[in-house]
mmCIF file of C-alpha atoms and ligand atoms in Angstrom:
data_model
loop_
_atom_site.group_PDB
_atom_site.id
_atom_site.type_symbol
_atom_site.label_atom_id
_atom_site.label_comp_id
_atom_site.label_asym_id
_atom_site.label_seq_id
_atom_site.Cartn_x
_atom_site.Cartn_y
_atom_site.Cartn_z
ATOM 1 C CA MET A 1500 -2.498 9.755 20.405
ATOM 2 C CA ALA A 1501 -2.994 6.312 18.868
ATOM 3 C CA ASP A 1502 -6.760 6.774 18.985
ATOM 4 C CA ALA A 1503 -6.727 10.176 17.355
ATOM 5 C CA ARG A 1504 -4.575 8.821 14.551
ATOM 6 C CA ALA A 1505 -6.660 5.708 14.001
ATOM 7 C CA LYS A 1506 -9.839 7.768 13.731
ATOM 8 C CA LEU A 1507 -8.198 10.238 11.381
ATOM 9 C CA LEU A 1508 -6.796 7.566 9.052
ATOM 10 C CA ALA A 1509 -9.989 5.467 8.985
ATOM 11 C CA GLN A 1510 -12.152 8.492 8.225
ATOM 12 C CA PHE A 1511 -9.778 9.775 5.567
ATOM 13 C CA ILE A 1512 -9.591 6.552 3.514
ATOM 14 C CA GLU A 1513 -13.272 5.701 3.647
ATOM 15 C CA SER A 1514 -14.161 7.480 0.387
ATOM 16 C CA LEU A 1515 -11.287 5.775 -1.439
ATOM 17 C CA ARG A 1516 -12.501 2.223 -0.773
ATOM 18 C CA VAL A 1517 -14.426 0.314 -3.428
ATOM 19 C CA GLU A 1518 -17.357 -1.282 -1.685
ATOM 20 C CA PRO A 1519 -17.384 -5.042 -2.313
ATOM 21 C CA GLY A 1520 -19.927 -5.848 -5.002
ATOM 22 C CA ALA A 1521 -20.178 -2.265 -6.225
ATOM 23 C CA GLU A 1522 -20.320 -1.827 -10.019
ATOM 24 C CA VAL A 1523 -17.535 0.610 -10.856
ATOM 25 C CA LYS A 1524 -17.335 2.875 -13.895
ATOM 26 C CA LEU A 1525 -14.008 4.609 -13.353
ATOM 27 C CA ALA A 1526 -14.732 7.724 -15.431
ATOM 28 C CA LYS A 1527 -17.960 8.333 -13.578
ATOM 29 C CA ASP A 1528 -17.070 7.208 -10.041
ATOM 30 C CA PHE A 1529 -13.486 8.338 -9.453
ATOM 31 C CA ASP A 1530 -11.857 11.637 -10.357
ATOM 32 C CA PRO A 1531 -8.079 11.393 -10.856
ATOM 33 C CA GLY A 1532 -7.774 15.092 -10.070
ATOM 34 C CA TYR A 1533 -9.592 14.865 -6.702
ATOM 35 C CA LYS A 1534 -7.664 16.297 -3.790
ATOM 36 C CA ALA A 1535 -10.304 16.957 -1.133
ATOM 37 C CA SER A 1536 -10.182 20.746 -1.591
ATOM 38 C CA PHE A 1537 -11.858 21.251 1.786
ATOM 39 C CA LEU A 1538 -8.531 20.092 3.260
ATOM 40 C CA LYS A 1539 -5.594 22.487 3.225
ATOM 41 C CA LYS A 1540 -2.126 21.366 2.248
ATOM 42 C CA LYS A 1541 -1.242 21.668 5.953
ATOM 43 C CA ASP A 1542 -3.971 19.122 6.705
ATOM 44 C CA GLY A 1543 -2.397 16.883 4.156
ATOM 45 C CA ALA A 1544 0.929 17.164 5.918
ATOM 46 C CA THR A 1545 -0.737 16.271 9.239
ATOM 47 C CA ILE A 1546 -2.254 13.151 7.750
ATOM 48 C CA LEU A 1547 0.968 12.136 6.050
ATOM 49 C CA GLN A 1548 2.893 12.597 9.292
ATOM 50 C CA ALA A 1549 0.371 10.438 11.195
ATOM 51 C CA GLY A 1550 0.669 7.810 8.474
ATOM 52 C CA VAL A 1551 4.437 7.719 8.391
ATOM 53 C CA GLU A 1552 4.629 7.524 12.212
ATOM 54 C CA VAL A 1553 2.112 4.714 12.379
ATOM 55 C CA LEU A 1554 3.878 2.797 9.638
ATOM 56 C CA ALA A 1555 7.266 2.939 11.309
ATOM 57 C CA GLU A 1556 5.854 1.963 14.742
ATOM 58 C CA TYR A 1557 3.581 -0.789 13.575
ATOM 59 C CA GLN A 1558 6.045 -2.250 11.130
ATOM 60 C CA ALA A 1559 8.430 -2.835 14.010
ATOM 61 C CA ARG A 1560 5.683 -4.595 15.949
ATOM 62 C CA LEU A 1561 4.658 -6.621 12.903
ATOM 63 C CA ALA A 1562 8.214 -7.884 12.559
ATOM 64 C CA ALA A 1563 8.541 -8.676 16.272
ATOM 65 C CA GLN A 1564 5.263 -10.552 16.429
ATOM 66 C CA ASP A 1565 6.068 -12.582 13.357
ATOM 67 C CA THR A 1566 2.498 -13.765 12.825
ATOM 68 C CA TRP A 1567 1.064 -11.561 10.125
ATOM 69 C CA GLY A 1568 2.428 -10.485 6.810
ATOM 70 C CA VAL A 1569 1.210 -7.660 4.565
ATOM 71 C CA LEU A 1570 1.104 -7.740 0.764
ATOM 72 C CA VAL A 1571 0.693 -4.340 -0.896
ATOM 73 C CA CYS A 1572 -0.349 -4.480 -4.559
ATOM 74 C CA LEU A 1573 0.228 -1.293 -6.574
ATOM 75 C CA GLN A 1574 -1.458 -1.098 -9.921
ATOM 76 C CA ALA A 1575 -1.443 1.812 -12.338
ATOM 77 C CA LEU A 1576 -0.815 2.881 -15.863
ATOM 78 C CA ASP A 1577 2.641 4.246 -16.734
ATOM 79 C CA ALA A 1578 3.728 7.495 -15.136
ATOM 80 C CA ALA A 1579 1.089 7.328 -12.398
ATOM 81 C CA GLY A 1580 3.804 7.522 -9.758
ATOM 82 C CA LYS A 1581 4.235 3.991 -8.427
ATOM 83 C CA ASP A 1582 7.981 4.283 -7.881
ATOM 84 C CA GLY A 1583 7.904 7.688 -6.264
ATOM 85 C CA THR A 1584 4.983 6.660 -4.012
ATOM 86 C CA ILE A 1585 6.919 3.624 -2.715
ATOM 87 C CA ARG A 1586 9.987 5.796 -2.102
ATOM 88 C CA HIS A 1587 8.091 8.465 -0.182
ATOM 89 C CA VAL A 1588 5.613 6.398 1.785
ATOM 90 C CA MET A 1589 8.072 3.841 2.999
ATOM 91 C CA SER A 1590 10.740 6.421 3.871
ATOM 92 C CA GLY A 1591 10.323 5.991 7.635
ATOM 93 C CA VAL A 1592 10.281 2.226 7.631
ATOM 94 C CA ASN A 1593 13.122 -0.177 8.452
ATOM 95 C CA PRO A 1594 14.279 -1.583 5.072
ATOM 96 C CA GLN A 1595 14.909 -4.984 6.647
ATOM 97 C CA GLY A 1596 11.202 -5.555 7.028
ATOM 98 C CA VAL A 1597 10.193 -4.532 3.503
ATOM 99 C CA ARG A 1598 10.655 -6.206 0.148
ATOM 100 C CA VAL A 1599 9.687 -4.659 -3.170
ATOM 101 C CA SER A 1600 9.055 -6.851 -6.186
ATOM 102 C CA SER A 1601 8.522 -5.460 -9.659
ATOM 103 C CA PHE A 1602 6.809 -7.493 -12.346
ATOM 104 C CA LYS A 1603 7.687 -7.061 -16.006
ATOM 105 C CA VAL A 1604 6.931 -9.024 -19.125
ATOM 106 C CA PRO A 1605 7.031 -12.691 -17.982
ATOM 107 C CA SER A 1606 10.068 -14.804 -18.795
ATOM 108 C CA ALA A 1607 9.971 -18.148 -20.632
ATOM 109 C CA GLU A 1608 10.287 -19.939 -17.299
ATOM 110 C CA GLU A 1609 7.405 -17.991 -15.837
ATOM 111 C CA LEU A 1610 5.247 -18.714 -18.892
ATOM 112 C CA ASP A 1611 5.862 -22.365 -18.302
ATOM 113 C CA HIS A 1612 3.823 -22.207 -15.067
ATOM 114 C CA ASP A 1613 0.302 -21.240 -14.031
ATOM 115 C CA TYR A 1614 -0.276 -17.475 -14.131
ATOM 116 C CA LEU A 1615 -0.094 -16.954 -10.355
ATOM 117 C CA TRP A 1616 3.187 -18.836 -9.916
ATOM 118 C CA ARG A 1617 5.612 -15.931 -10.258
ATOM 119 C CA TYR A 1618 3.584 -13.812 -7.829
ATOM 120 C CA ALA A 1619 3.278 -16.593 -5.261
ATOM 121 C CA ARG A 1620 7.097 -16.929 -5.286
ATOM 122 C CA ARG A 1621 7.475 -13.291 -4.160
ATOM 123 C CA LEU A 1622 4.918 -13.299 -1.337
ATOM 124 C CA PRO A 1623 6.094 -11.703 1.943
ATOM 125 C CA GLY A 1624 6.819 -13.925 4.933
ATOM 126 C CA ARG A 1625 5.285 -13.421 8.360
ATOM 127 C CA GLY A 1626 6.487 -10.157 9.912
ATOM 128 C CA GLU A 1627 7.222 -8.726 6.490
ATOM 129 C CA ILE A 1628 5.687 -6.091 4.232
ATOM 130 C CA GLY A 1629 5.858 -7.148 0.593
ATOM 131 C CA ILE A 1630 5.216 -4.537 -2.023
ATOM 132 C CA PHE A 1631 4.224 -5.625 -5.544
ATOM 133 C CA ASN A 1632 5.091 -2.926 -8.069
ATOM 134 C CA ARG A 1633 2.527 -4.232 -10.545
ATOM 135 C CA SER A 1634 0.995 -7.475 -9.413
ATOM 136 C CA HIS A 1635 -1.084 -10.522 -10.316
ATOM 137 C CA TYR A 1636 -3.655 -7.996 -11.481
ATOM 138 C CA GLU A 1637 -1.634 -7.538 -14.692
ATOM 139 C CA GLU A 1638 -3.083 -10.938 -15.563
ATOM 140 C CA VAL A 1639 -6.554 -9.316 -15.990
ATOM 141 C CA LEU A 1640 -5.278 -5.942 -17.250
ATOM 142 C CA VAL A 1641 -2.445 -5.875 -19.805
ATOM 143 C CA VAL A 1642 -3.175 -9.541 -20.701
ATOM 144 C CA ARG A 1643 -6.798 -8.681 -21.267
ATOM 145 C CA VAL A 1644 -6.105 -5.558 -23.356
ATOM 146 C CA HIS A 1645 -3.600 -7.485 -25.496
ATOM 147 C CA PRO A 1646 -5.045 -10.958 -26.301
ATOM 148 C CA GLU A 1647 -1.737 -12.023 -27.908
ATOM 149 C CA LEU A 1648 -0.255 -12.088 -24.372
ATOM 150 C CA LEU A 1649 -2.887 -14.565 -23.280
ATOM 151 C CA ALA A 1650 -2.107 -16.671 -26.360
ATOM 152 C CA ARG A 1651 1.539 -16.809 -25.239
ATOM 153 C CA GLN A 1652 0.576 -18.307 -21.845
ATOM 154 C CA LYS A 1653 0.346 -21.820 -23.354
ATOM 155 C CA LEU A 1654 -2.996 -22.520 -21.707
ATOM 156 C CA PRO A 1655 -5.120 -25.523 -22.576
ATOM 157 C CA ALA A 1656 -8.075 -24.555 -24.793
ATOM 158 C CA ALA A 1657 -10.659 -24.797 -22.038
ATOM 159 C CA ALA A 1658 -8.683 -22.368 -19.827
ATOM 160 C CA ARG A 1659 -8.400 -19.602 -22.463
ATOM 161 C CA GLY A 1660 -11.909 -19.885 -23.849
ATOM 162 C CA THR A 1661 -15.117 -18.074 -22.945
ATOM 163 C CA GLY A 1662 -15.318 -16.918 -19.379
ATOM 164 C CA VAL A 1663 -11.563 -16.717 -18.870
ATOM 165 C CA TRP A 1664 -11.748 -13.262 -17.188
ATOM 166 C CA ALA A 1665 -14.654 -14.161 -14.849
ATOM 167 C CA ARG A 1666 -12.706 -17.275 -13.897
ATOM 168 C CA ARG A 1667 -9.542 -15.335 -13.253
ATOM 169 C CA TYR A 1668 -11.431 -12.839 -11.009
ATOM 170 C CA ALA A 1669 -12.816 -15.788 -9.011
ATOM 171 C CA GLU A 1670 -9.439 -17.486 -8.791
ATOM 172 C CA ILE A 1671 -7.694 -14.331 -7.671
ATOM 173 C CA ASN A 1672 -10.413 -13.667 -5.071
ATOM 174 C CA ASP A 1673 -10.018 -17.210 -3.757
ATOM 175 C CA TRP A 1674 -6.216 -16.948 -3.661
ATOM 176 C CA GLU A 1675 -6.406 -13.682 -1.650
ATOM 177 C CA ARG A 1676 -8.964 -15.262 0.651
ATOM 178 C CA PHE A 1677 -6.567 -18.116 1.245
ATOM 179 C CA LEU A 1678 -3.782 -15.661 2.032
ATOM 180 C CA ALA A 1679 -6.006 -13.666 4.381
ATOM 181 C CA ASP A 1680 -7.109 -16.841 6.236
ATOM 182 C CA ASN A 1681 -3.449 -17.730 6.677
ATOM 183 C CA GLY A 1682 -2.345 -14.448 8.152
ATOM 184 C CA PHE A 1683 -1.455 -12.358 5.108
ATOM 185 C CA LYS A 1684 -3.307 -9.129 4.603
ATOM 186 C CA VAL A 1685 -3.658 -8.028 1.023
ATOM 187 C CA VAL A 1686 -3.815 -4.248 0.465
ATOM 188 C CA LYS A 1687 -4.717 -3.185 -3.031
ATOM 189 C CA LEU A 1688 -4.078 0.257 -4.426
ATOM 190 C CA PHE A 1689 -4.932 1.577 -7.843
ATOM 191 C CA LEU A 1690 -3.272 4.853 -8.727
ATOM 192 C CA ASN A 1691 -5.847 6.536 -10.920
ATOM 193 C CA LEU A 1692 -4.218 8.915 -13.398
ATOM 194 C CA SER A 1693 -5.949 11.064 -16.076
ATOM 195 C CA LYS A 1694 -5.008 10.799 -19.732
ATOM 196 C CA GLU A 1695 -4.002 14.443 -19.854
ATOM 197 C CA GLU A 1696 -1.767 14.214 -16.764
ATOM 198 C CA GLN A 1697 -0.066 11.150 -18.309
ATOM 199 C CA ARG A 1698 0.562 13.139 -21.471
ATOM 200 C CA ILE A 1699 2.215 15.888 -19.465
ATOM 201 C CA ARG A 1700 4.337 13.477 -17.460
ATOM 202 C CA PHE A 1701 5.500 11.680 -20.591
ATOM 203 C CA LEU A 1702 6.505 15.010 -22.102
ATOM 204 C CA ARG A 1703 8.492 15.785 -18.949
ATOM 205 C CA ARG A 1704 10.369 12.511 -19.445
ATOM 206 C CA VAL A 1705 11.134 13.600 -22.998
ATOM 207 C CA ASP A 1706 12.128 17.147 -22.062
ATOM 208 C CA LEU A 1707 14.272 16.530 -19.008
ATOM 209 C CA PRO A 1708 17.577 14.774 -19.704
ATOM 210 C CA GLU A 1709 17.620 13.116 -16.258
ATOM 211 C CA LYS A 1710 14.163 11.669 -16.962
ATOM 212 C CA ASN A 1711 14.941 10.421 -20.474
ATOM 213 C CA TRP A 1712 15.838 6.940 -19.181
ATOM 214 C CA LYS A 1713 12.297 6.521 -17.936
ATOM 215 C CA PHE A 1714 10.685 7.351 -21.250
ATOM 216 C CA SER A 1715 9.683 4.583 -23.572
ATOM 217 C CA ALA A 1716 8.030 5.168 -26.928
ATOM 218 C CA ALA A 1717 6.114 1.917 -26.391
ATOM 219 C CA ASP A 1718 4.538 3.394 -23.215
ATOM 220 C CA ALA A 1719 3.343 6.421 -25.245
ATOM 221 C CA ARG A 1720 1.964 4.128 -27.958
ATOM 222 C CA GLU A 1721 0.004 2.245 -25.314
ATOM 223 C CA ARG A 1722 -2.183 5.405 -24.976
ATOM 224 C CA LYS A 1723 -4.063 4.120 -28.009
ATOM 225 C CA TYR A 1724 -5.567 1.532 -25.711
ATOM 226 C CA TRP A 1725 -6.571 4.003 -22.993
ATOM 227 C CA GLY A 1726 -10.253 3.202 -23.315
ATOM 228 C CA ASP A 1727 -9.619 -0.552 -23.184
ATOM 229 C CA TYR A 1728 -7.504 -0.115 -20.026
ATOM 230 C CA GLN A 1729 -10.206 2.050 -18.350
ATOM 231 C CA ALA A 1730 -12.724 -0.694 -19.100
ATOM 232 C CA ALA A 1731 -10.367 -3.441 -17.819
ATOM 233 C CA PHE A 1732 -9.670 -1.493 -14.619
ATOM 234 C CA SER A 1733 -13.405 -0.820 -14.083
ATOM 235 C CA GLU A 1734 -14.185 -4.558 -14.437
ATOM 236 C CA MET A 1735 -11.291 -5.476 -12.190
ATOM 237 C CA LEU A 1736 -12.475 -3.113 -9.466
ATOM 238 C CA SER A 1737 -16.064 -4.309 -9.797
ATOM 239 C CA ASN A 1738 -15.141 -7.975 -9.508
ATOM 240 C CA THR A 1739 -12.199 -8.210 -7.129
ATOM 241 C CA SER A 1740 -12.931 -5.748 -4.336
ATOM 242 C CA THR A 1741 -13.786 -8.092 -1.511
ATOM 243 C CA GLU A 1742 -14.445 -7.909 2.237
ATOM 244 C CA TRP A 1743 -11.110 -9.585 2.873
ATOM 245 C CA ALA A 1744 -9.134 -7.524 0.331
ATOM 246 C CA PRO A 1745 -10.889 -4.346 -0.870
ATOM 247 C CA TRP A 1746 -9.512 -2.054 -3.496
ATOM 248 C CA TYR A 1747 -8.573 1.541 -2.872
ATOM 249 C CA VAL A 1748 -8.685 3.977 -5.762
ATOM 250 C CA ILE A 1749 -6.092 6.684 -5.263
ATOM 251 C CA PRO A 1750 -6.497 9.955 -7.159
ATOM 252 C CA ALA A 1751 -3.050 10.271 -8.786
ATOM 253 C CA ASP A 1752 -2.983 13.520 -10.735
ATOM 254 C CA HIS A 1753 -1.632 15.380 -7.684
ATOM 255 C CA LYS A 1754 1.393 13.478 -6.452
ATOM 256 C CA TRP A 1755 1.399 14.866 -2.927
ATOM 257 C CA PHE A 1756 -2.244 13.943 -2.443
ATOM 258 C CA ALA A 1757 -1.656 10.414 -3.812
ATOM 259 C CA ARG A 1758 1.134 9.943 -1.283
ATOM 260 C CA VAL A 1759 -1.050 11.110 1.612
ATOM 261 C CA CYS A 1760 -3.717 8.609 0.508
ATOM 262 C CA VAL A 1761 -1.383 5.656 0.123
ATOM 263 C CA SER A 1762 0.297 6.305 3.401
ATOM 264 C CA ALA A 1763 -3.077 6.514 5.152
ATOM 265 C CA VAL A 1764 -4.341 3.260 3.597
ATOM 266 C CA LEU A 1765 -1.201 1.349 4.552
ATOM 267 C CA ALA A 1766 -1.079 2.771 8.088
ATOM 268 C CA HIS A 1767 -4.775 1.921 8.530
ATOM 269 C CA ALA A 1768 -4.144 -1.676 7.389
ATOM 270 C CA LEU A 1769 -1.413 -2.105 9.955
ATOM 271 C CA MET A 1770 -3.544 -0.586 12.672
ATOM 272 C CA GLU A 1771 -6.278 -3.084 11.810
ATOM 273 C CA ILE A 1772 -3.804 -5.943 12.283
ATOM 274 C CA ASP A 1773 -2.665 -4.268 15.509
ATOM 275 C CA PRO A 1774 0.482 -6.359 15.959
ATOM 276 C CA ARG A 1775 1.895 -6.577 19.508
ATOM 277 C CA TYR A 1776 5.375 -7.159 20.827
ATOM 278 C CA PRO A 1777 5.436 -10.768 22.053
ATOM 279 C CA LYS A 1778 4.967 -11.231 25.849
ATOM 280 C CA VAL A 1779 7.663 -13.152 27.567
ATOM 281 C CA ASP A 1780 6.504 -16.135 29.570
ATOM 282 C CA ALA A 1781 7.307 -16.815 33.253
ATOM 283 C CA ALA A 1782 10.262 -19.094 32.534
ATOM 284 C CA ARG A 1783 11.859 -16.556 30.291
ATOM 285 C CA GLN A 1784 11.219 -13.785 32.795
ATOM 286 C CA GLN A 1785 13.011 -15.848 35.444
ATOM 287 C CA ASP A 1786 15.874 -16.277 33.012
ATOM 288 C CA LEU A 1787 16.062 -12.520 32.439
ATOM 289 C CA ALA A 1788 16.078 -11.819 36.166
ATOM 290 C CA GLU A 1789 18.908 -14.300 36.784
ATOM 291 C CA THR A 1790 20.985 -12.831 33.949
ATOM 292 C CA LYS A 1791 20.375 -9.352 35.340
ATOM 293 C CA ALA A 1792 21.641 -10.354 38.752
ATOM 294 C CA LEU A 1793 24.776 -11.879 37.236
ATOM 295 C CA LEU A 1794 25.544 -8.833 35.104
ATOM 296 C CA GLU A 1795 24.954 -6.499 38.033
ATOM 297 C CA ALA A 1796 27.304 -8.472 40.194
ATOM 298 C CA GLU A 1797 30.042 -7.899 37.549
ATOM 299 C CA ALA A 1798 29.852 -4.140 37.905
ATOM 300 C CA PRO A 1799 33.357 -2.604 38.465
ATOM 301 C CA LYS A 1800 33.963 -0.834 41.773
ATOM 302 C CA GLY A 1801 32.259 2.545 41.872
ATOM 303 C CA ALA A 1802 30.128 1.897 38.779
ATOM 304 C CA ALA A 1803 26.322 1.791 38.966
ATOM 305 C CA PRO A 1804 25.169 -1.845 38.906
ATOM 306 C CA ASP A 1805 22.642 -1.140 36.121
ATOM 307 C CA PRO A 1806 23.180 2.126 34.162
ATOM 308 C CA ALA A 1807 20.757 0.878 31.436
ATOM 309 C CA ARG A 1808 17.896 1.109 33.927
ATOM 310 C CA ALA A 1809 18.518 4.819 34.543
ATOM 311 C CA GLU A 1810 18.586 5.402 30.806
ATOM 312 C CA LEU A 1811 15.263 3.632 30.349
ATOM 313 C CA THR A 1812 13.634 5.599 33.146
ATOM 314 C CA ALA A 1813 14.849 8.817 31.638
ATOM 315 C CA ARG A 1814 13.604 7.815 28.192
ATOM 316 C CA ALA A 1815 10.168 6.876 29.513
ATOM 317 C CA LYS A 1816 9.930 10.248 31.256
ATOM 318 C CA GLU A 1817 10.865 12.003 28.029
ATOM 319 C CA GLU A 1818 8.260 10.094 26.071
ATOM 320 C CA GLN A 1819 5.576 10.916 28.591
ATOM 321 C CA ALA A 1820 6.544 14.603 28.431
ATOM 322 C CA ALA A 1821 6.472 14.552 24.624
ATOM 323 C CA LYS A 1822 2.935 13.120 24.676
ATOM 324 C CA GLU A 1823 1.790 15.859 26.935
ATOM 325 C CA ASN A 1824 3.635 18.759 25.350
ATOM 326 C CA LYS A 1825 2.038 21.672 23.631
ATOM 327 C CA GLN A 1826 2.932 20.535 20.135
ATOM 328 C CA ALA A 1827 1.404 17.093 20.583
ATOM 329 C CA ARG A 1828 -1.784 18.607 21.985
ATOM 330 C CA LYS A 1829 -1.916 20.940 18.975
ATOM 331 C CA GLN A 1830 -1.405 17.973 16.651
ATOM 332 C CA ARG A 1831 -4.252 16.030 18.260
ATOM 333 C CA LYS A 1832 -6.482 19.050 17.934
ATOM 334 C CA ARG A 1833 -5.566 19.413 14.266
ATOM 335 C CA MET A 1834 -6.411 15.719 13.702
ATOM 336 C CA LYS A 1835 -9.752 16.176 15.403
ATOM 337 C CA ARG A 1836 -10.519 19.174 13.230
ATOM 338 C CA ILE A 1837 -9.703 17.226 10.055
ATOM 339 C CA VAL A 1838 -11.974 14.369 11.161
ATOM 340 C CA GLU A 1839 -14.767 16.919 11.620
ATOM 341 C CA LYS A 1840 -14.082 18.400 8.157
ATOM 342 C CA LEU A 1841 -14.193 14.930 6.616
ATOM 343 C CA ALA A 1842 -17.511 14.145 8.358
ATOM 344 C CA GLU A 1843 -18.993 17.449 7.157
ATOM 345 C CA ALA A 1844 -17.793 16.867 3.609
ATOM 346 C CA LYS A 1845 -19.367 13.434 3.652
ATOM 347 C CA GLN A 1846 -22.682 14.784 4.827
ATOM 348 C CA SER A 1847 -22.812 17.453 2.142
ATOM 349 C CA GLY A 1848 -21.733 14.875 -0.459
ATOM 350 C CA ARG A 1849 -18.339 16.663 -0.669
HETATM 351 P P1 AMP B 1322 7.482 -1.001 -16.132
HETATM 352 O O1 AMP B 1322 6.814 -1.497 -14.859
HETATM 353 O O2 AMP B 1322 6.943 0.293 -16.588
HETATM 354 O O3 AMP B 1322 8.942 -1.056 -16.081
HETATM 355 O O4 AMP B 1322 7.060 -2.019 -17.301
HETATM 356 C C1 AMP B 1322 6.822 -3.365 -17.147
HETATM 357 C C2 AMP B 1322 6.066 -3.870 -18.384
HETATM 358 O O5 AMP B 1322 5.774 -5.217 -18.161
HETATM 359 C C3 AMP B 1322 4.768 -3.127 -18.600
HETATM 360 O O6 AMP B 1322 4.732 -2.730 -19.932
HETATM 361 C C4 AMP B 1322 3.741 -4.207 -18.302
HETATM 362 O O7 AMP B 1322 2.582 -4.042 -19.093
HETATM 363 C C5 AMP B 1322 4.450 -5.490 -18.604
HETATM 364 N N1 AMP B 1322 3.870 -6.603 -17.856
HETATM 365 C C6 AMP B 1322 3.763 -6.719 -16.554
HETATM 366 N N2 AMP B 1322 3.145 -7.876 -16.240
HETATM 367 C C7 AMP B 1322 2.885 -8.514 -17.403
HETATM 368 C C8 AMP B 1322 2.238 -9.740 -17.734
HETATM 369 N N3 AMP B 1322 1.773 -10.540 -16.800
HETATM 370 N N4 AMP B 1322 2.138 -10.038 -19.011
HETATM 371 C C9 AMP B 1322 2.611 -9.228 -19.972
HETATM 372 N N5 AMP B 1322 3.215 -8.058 -19.710
HETATM 373 C C10 AMP B 1322 3.368 -7.683 -18.458
HETATM 374 MG MG1 MG B 1323 6.913 1.417 -18.128
#
């Protein structure tokens, strides 16, 4: 099963990845309305299920191994669906292993430090998945589109002069390289929304009373800068997609498809880390055996010495049966079929 899923997820996300060094022009290279029409909605459900399963399983192993951490950076314009994506994709995961950090307009204290400071303070620990709802990439996006924000950062003249964006790209790449070298995988997702879909979603926020709280007139006014943002995103993607931390561009006009994509990218990242439950050493095994003997000796008259053992055996049998049952076989077949469809689509330039 693990193999079928790995292949499916890897194949599915391939077309979303920005090749390191590629020159990206968003409008030309990535369609926000894309939803792989050769896949049926049922195929989408199969991929999402595989993704959610893998995430739950591998997150538990990641936490147990306590060696690697994962940092997920979510970037997007307003109403692209960052919040909903986090809610849906992480639904199967143990909340103890996940921490979400949202970044807003920086505080006075934050502006008193270097521009990466506030992000560094929220990095996940080993065994954890940290999600940045907006991230250090705001420092080359909103700050680039609105030069007055850069002015507020109290930088020395040389640091805000010519070449500031090229320098920031290089600094961010180096920072992520440093994190990767130290056991922290950075997964970067850009939810790519069209201007028309954003208009519709803003109107929904205006029209539906329970969505009013989410609407901000300032967000709508920001549409004036749409072109500037597209240019800033394109430059960001061209300059900061690296071998150690590539960008994924997620088509965001169809929410269900965006969630399938995000779940697949995250699951794939965890599969690449392939965390393992720690092995117990000989001394500890000896310890366990002695404790077992003691506990078994305490069994009351007539009770089985180790009822837990029987439970485990029964569970293992059940799991084996589940792996071999008709439904699981059908699921694997479906995955194989989707992988074939993806390969065909790729050959014919989809
Ligand atoms: P939201 O995430 O929609 O609640 O809004 C957060 C706001 O904070 C957005 O308008 C962002 O543009 C803004 N913001 C996030 N990071 C920065 C930053 N580094 N500098 C200035 N504004 C920021
Ligand atoms: Mg907002």
